[in-house]
Amino acid sequence: MLIVSGIIYLDVQSIESDVNPASLAKIIKYFSTNVQPKTKQGKDTQYAIAISVPRSQCTDEHADIQKVFSKRDATHVKDELSKGQKCLLCTESRNVIAARPNRTTKEHSEHVLLYPVGESPMYMLLEQADQNRCVVFYSYNSPCVHKCIRGQDNILDGLSNWMNKRKEGMNALVFEEIWQKDITKNLQEEFLKMNVVVPLYRCKRTSDGMECQKCVENNNVDTFCLPEKKK
């Protein structure tokens, strides 16, 4: 149990099996290389993607992600995102959903995939993901404090619905960059809120490729997952 700002959160992570960070790094690097959409200026831009894979993909760092998400399928997802379209189990393997933010409604990409609860793209993905599979939900930027965590249209209920369907499954919520408007904020409390619902990880690009770490251990947020302190 965790108490944050007077609110009690029941920690469900004790029944979860941890994802191997090295295995996760291979999956996220694959997303980065083959799916990551770009701006017109060629810079990486925000999107969210979720994938259901055999558990071994999240535990065995030698597992080949292409066997369950081919480069052809990855290219198709990237093309759909580049056109502003959603991927709703749009690949041959039917194990991937993805979206960019909705420019018209300003709905964030994480929210697009998680809502409406019970009818969302994530719900469609989870309907065919048994407890022997691993579900990874990745957002390029960390879920923003103003809308995704504290706002009326926050994603916490959507994350709870995910976990309610997969209480004994292997799951990971992953981000790469800190959302630029949150860099100066104290994110420890916000990340704790998400982690008590679903295990939170961060992945960073390195000279060797990609490094991932679990963000929370014993209710403490690892500095790896927080903005770098200004020197």
GROMACS .gro file of C-alpha atoms in nm:
model
  231
    1MET     CA    1   0.000   0.000   0.000
    2LEU     CA    2   0.119   0.350  -0.085
    3ILE     CA    3  -0.020   0.679   0.043
    4VAL     CA    4   0.038   0.980  -0.183
    5SER     CA    5  -0.106   1.320  -0.091
    6GLY     CA    6  -0.354   1.152   0.141
    7ILE     CA    7  -0.473   0.907  -0.127
    8ILE     CA    8  -0.427   0.535  -0.065
    9TYR     CA    9  -0.304   0.325  -0.356
   10LEU     CA   10  -0.307  -0.053  -0.329
   11ASP     CA   11   0.015  -0.188  -0.472
   12VAL     CA   12  -0.061  -0.483  -0.702
   13GLN     CA   13   0.295  -0.530  -0.819
   14SER     CA   14   0.371  -0.808  -0.570
   15ILE     CA   15   0.183  -1.055  -0.790
   16GLU     CA   16   0.356  -0.943  -1.109
   17SER     CA   17   0.656  -1.103  -1.273
   18ASP     CA   18   0.919  -0.850  -1.368
   19VAL     CA   19   1.013  -0.790  -1.728
   20ASN     CA   20   1.383  -0.838  -1.806
   21PRO     CA   21   1.514  -0.485  -1.881
   22ALA     CA   22   1.759  -0.624  -2.139
   23SER     CA   23   1.474  -0.796  -2.325
   24LEU     CA   24   1.263  -0.482  -2.302
   25ALA     CA   25   1.551  -0.277  -2.446
   26LYS     CA   26   1.551  -0.495  -2.759
   27ILE     CA   27   1.177  -0.441  -2.808
   28ILE     CA   28   1.195  -0.064  -2.761
   29LYS     CA   29   1.503  -0.033  -2.982
   30TYR     CA   30   1.309  -0.219  -3.250
   31PHE     CA   31   1.022   0.028  -3.214
   32SER     CA   32   1.269   0.316  -3.233
   33THR     CA   33   1.431   0.186  -3.550
   34ASN     CA   34   1.124   0.060  -3.736
   35VAL     CA   35   0.811   0.236  -3.607
   36GLN     CA   36   0.906   0.577  -3.464
   37PRO     CA   37   0.720   0.848  -3.663
   38LYS     CA   38   0.898   1.171  -3.756
   39THR     CA   39   0.809   1.537  -3.791
   40LYS     CA   40   0.845   1.711  -4.127
   41GLN     CA   41   1.185   1.823  -4.000
   42GLY     CA   42   1.286   1.461  -3.943
   43LYS     CA   43   1.273   1.469  -3.563
   44ASP     CA   44   1.115   1.196  -3.348
   45THR     CA   45   0.760   1.279  -3.247
   46GLN     CA   46   0.511   1.156  -2.990
   47TYR     CA   47   0.320   0.831  -3.037
   48ALA     CA   48   0.209   0.534  -2.830
   49ILE     CA   49   0.215   0.166  -2.917
   50ALA     CA   50   0.116  -0.151  -2.735
   51ILE     CA   51   0.210  -0.505  -2.828
   52SER     CA   52   0.115  -0.851  -2.702
   53VAL     CA   53   0.396  -1.106  -2.733
   54PRO     CA   54   0.487  -1.447  -2.590
   55ARG     CA   55   0.628  -1.410  -2.240
   56SER     CA   56   0.971  -1.525  -2.360
   57GLN     CA   57   1.003  -1.201  -2.559
   58CYS     CA   58   1.004  -1.012  -2.228
   59THR     CA   59   1.233  -1.249  -2.038
   60ASP     CA   60   1.484  -1.390  -2.289
   61GLU     CA   61   1.716  -1.119  -2.418
   62HIS     CA   62   1.807  -1.345  -2.711
   63ALA     CA   63   1.447  -1.368  -2.833
   64ASP     CA   64   1.387  -1.230  -3.183
   65ILE     CA   65   1.106  -0.973  -3.189
   66GLN     CA   66   1.081  -1.006  -3.567
   67LYS     CA   67   0.928  -1.350  -3.522
   68VAL     CA   68   0.618  -1.191  -3.365
   69PHE     CA   69   0.633  -0.840  -3.520
   70SER     CA   70   0.798  -0.850  -3.860
   71LYS     CA   71   0.974  -0.556  -4.023
   72ARG     CA   72   0.702  -0.561  -4.287
   73ASP     CA   73   0.436  -0.520  -4.018
   74ALA     CA   74   0.643  -0.255  -3.839
   75THR     CA   75   0.675  -0.057  -4.162
   76HIS     CA   76   0.299  -0.079  -4.212
   77VAL     CA   77   0.235   0.057  -3.862
   78LYS     CA   78   0.481   0.343  -3.922
   79ASP     CA   79   0.313   0.425  -4.253
   80GLU     CA   80  -0.030   0.439  -4.087
   81LEU     CA   81   0.101   0.665  -3.811
   82SER     CA   82   0.271   0.890  -4.067
   83LYS     CA   83  -0.067   0.933  -4.240
   84GLY     CA   84  -0.229   1.025  -3.908
   85GLN     CA   85  -0.415   0.695  -3.885
   86LYS     CA   86  -0.447   0.458  -3.591
   87CYS     CA   87  -0.335   0.097  -3.599
   88LEU     CA   88  -0.607  -0.121  -3.450
   89LEU     CA   89  -0.467  -0.473  -3.473
   90CYS     CA   90  -0.367  -0.365  -3.823
   91THR     CA   91  -0.085  -0.615  -3.877
   92GLU     CA   92  -0.089  -0.971  -4.003
   93SER     CA   93  -0.012  -1.094  -3.651
   94ARG     CA   94  -0.291  -0.873  -3.506
   95ASN     CA   95  -0.095  -0.811  -3.189
   96VAL     CA   96  -0.022  -0.438  -3.217
   97ILE     CA   97  -0.213  -0.113  -3.162
   98ALA     CA   98  -0.066   0.234  -3.209
   99ALA     CA   99  -0.169   0.598  -3.234
  100ARG     CA  100  -0.040   0.953  -3.248
  101PRO     CA  101  -0.210   1.242  -3.065
  102ASN     CA  102  -0.539   1.357  -3.218
  103ARG     CA  103  -0.466   1.702  -3.362
  104THR     CA  104  -0.834   1.794  -3.384
  105THR     CA  105  -0.949   1.698  -3.033
  106LYS     CA  106  -0.604   1.736  -2.868
  107GLU     CA  107  -0.649   1.388  -2.719
  108HIS     CA  108  -0.313   1.243  -2.622
  109SER     CA  109  -0.196   0.922  -2.785
  110GLU     CA  110  -0.196   0.723  -2.459
  111HIS     CA  111  -0.558   0.820  -2.401
  112VAL     CA  112  -0.650   0.731  -2.760
  113LEU     CA  113  -0.536   0.372  -2.701
  114LEU     CA  114  -0.680   0.329  -2.351
  115TYR     CA  115  -1.029   0.477  -2.390
  116PRO     CA  116  -1.319   0.434  -2.382
  117VAL     CA  117  -1.269   0.168  -2.115
  118GLY     CA  118  -1.428  -0.157  -2.228
  119GLU     CA  119  -1.426  -0.054  -2.595
  120SER     CA  120  -1.076   0.086  -2.640
  121PRO     CA  121  -0.802  -0.035  -2.874
  122MET     CA  122  -0.623  -0.163  -2.564
  123TYR     CA  123  -0.931  -0.362  -2.468
  124MET     CA  124  -0.931  -0.519  -2.816
  125LEU     CA  125  -0.566  -0.614  -2.774
  126LEU     CA  126  -0.616  -0.759  -2.426
  127GLU     CA  127  -0.914  -0.969  -2.534
  128GLN     CA  128  -0.673  -1.199  -2.715
  129ALA     CA  129  -0.379  -1.178  -2.475
  130ASP     CA  130  -0.391  -1.464  -2.226
  131GLN     CA  131  -0.195  -1.468  -1.900
  132ASN     CA  132   0.097  -1.644  -2.070
  133ARG     CA  133   0.172  -1.343  -2.286
  134CYS     CA  134   0.353  -1.020  -2.210
  135VAL     CA  135   0.190  -0.685  -2.287
  136VAL     CA  136   0.415  -0.382  -2.337
  137PHE     CA  137   0.264  -0.032  -2.364
  138TYR     CA  138   0.517   0.225  -2.485
  139SER     CA  139   0.486   0.604  -2.509
  140TYR     CA  140   0.770   0.802  -2.662
  141ASN     CA  141   0.718   1.080  -2.403
  142SER     CA  142   0.631   1.023  -2.039
  143PRO     CA  143   0.256   1.065  -1.973
  144CYS     CA  144   0.210   1.435  -1.898
  145VAL     CA  145   0.118   1.548  -1.548
  146HIS     CA  146  -0.143   1.807  -1.648
  147LYS     CA  147  -0.367   1.584  -1.862
  148CYS     CA  148  -0.255   1.222  -1.842
  149ILE     CA  149  -0.213   1.191  -1.466
  150ARG     CA  150  -0.401   1.474  -1.294
  151GLY     CA  151  -0.653   1.589  -1.555
  152GLN     CA  152  -1.017   1.488  -1.584
  153ASP     CA  153  -0.925   1.276  -1.885
  154ASN     CA  154  -0.628   1.109  -1.713
  155ILE     CA  155  -0.520   0.759  -1.811
  156LEU     CA  156  -0.522   0.594  -1.466
  157ASP     CA  157  -0.861   0.425  -1.511
  158GLY     CA  158  -0.748   0.295  -1.847
  159LEU     CA  159  -0.433   0.152  -1.692
  160SER     CA  160  -0.638  -0.003  -1.411
  161ASN     CA  161  -0.866  -0.170  -1.664
  162TRP     CA  162  -0.559  -0.319  -1.831
  163MET     CA  163  -0.435  -0.465  -1.505
  164ASN     CA  164  -0.778  -0.588  -1.398
  165LYS     CA  165  -0.784  -0.805  -1.710
  166ARG     CA  166  -0.429  -0.928  -1.660
  167LYS     CA  167  -0.368  -0.954  -1.286
  168GLU     CA  168  -0.141  -1.255  -1.327
  169GLY     CA  169   0.016  -1.154  -1.656
  170MET     CA  170   0.347  -0.988  -1.738
  171ASN     CA  171   0.302  -0.619  -1.817
  172ALA     CA  172   0.515  -0.310  -1.866
  173LEU     CA  173   0.437   0.059  -1.911
  174VAL     CA  174   0.737   0.222  -2.079
  175PHE     CA  175   0.846   0.573  -2.177
  176GLU     CA  176   1.162   0.711  -2.330
  177GLU     CA  177   1.179   1.090  -2.306
  178ILE     CA  178   1.049   1.314  -2.028
  179TRP     CA  179   0.764   1.526  -2.163
  180GLN     CA  180   0.927   1.864  -2.219
  181LYS     CA  181   0.673   2.060  -2.014
  182ASP     CA  182   0.733   1.830  -1.716
  183ILE     CA  183   1.112   1.853  -1.705
  184THR     CA  184   1.110   2.107  -1.421
  185LYS     CA  185   0.841   1.926  -1.219
  186ASN     CA  186   0.881   1.686  -0.929
  187LEU     CA  187   0.779   1.367  -1.104
  188GLN     CA  188   0.840   1.119  -0.826
  189GLU     CA  189   0.485   1.137  -0.692
  190GLU     CA  190   0.335   1.114  -1.041
  191PHE     CA  191   0.542   0.811  -1.140
  192LEU     CA  192   0.452   0.637  -0.815
  193LYS     CA  193   0.083   0.680  -0.900
  194MET     CA  194   0.130   0.500  -1.231
  195ASN     CA  195   0.363   0.233  -1.098
  196VAL     CA  196   0.119   0.113  -0.834
  197VAL     CA  197  -0.118   0.035  -1.120
  198VAL     CA  198   0.125  -0.113  -1.373
  199PRO     CA  199   0.505  -0.160  -1.357
  200LEU     CA  200   0.675   0.152  -1.496
  201TYR     CA  201   0.998   0.142  -1.696
  202ARG     CA  202   1.212   0.394  -1.880
  203CYS     CA  203   1.431   0.323  -2.182
  204LYS     CA  204   1.708   0.557  -2.300
  205ARG     CA  205   1.910   0.550  -2.619
  206THR     CA  206   2.282   0.500  -2.563
  207SER     CA  207   2.590   0.469  -2.779
  208ASP     CA  208   2.538   0.092  -2.759
  209GLY     CA  209   2.171   0.106  -2.856
  210MET     CA  210   1.914   0.114  -2.576
  211GLU     CA  211   1.911   0.080  -2.198
  212CYS     CA  212   1.599   0.015  -1.990
  213GLN     CA  213   1.542   0.015  -1.616
  214LYS     CA  214   1.249  -0.035  -1.383
  215CYS     CA  215   1.150   0.301  -1.238
  216VAL     CA  216   1.030   0.205  -0.890
  217GLU     CA  217   1.168  -0.027  -0.624
  218ASN     CA  218   1.037  -0.026  -0.266
  219ASN     CA  219   0.831   0.288  -0.340
  220ASN     CA  220   1.142   0.480  -0.445
  221VAL     CA  221   1.178   0.625  -0.794
  222ASP     CA  222   1.513   0.556  -0.957
  223THR     CA  223   1.692   0.869  -1.079
  224PHE     CA  224   1.729   0.694  -1.417
  225CYS     CA  225   1.361   0.769  -1.474
  226LEU     CA  226   1.371   1.131  -1.359
  227PRO     CA  227   1.484   1.449  -1.535
  228GLU     CA  228   1.857   1.511  -1.509
  229LYS     CA  229   1.945   1.766  -1.247
  230LYS     CA  230   2.096   2.084  -1.381
  231LYS     CA  231   2.461   2.121  -1.287
   0.00000   0.00000   0.00000
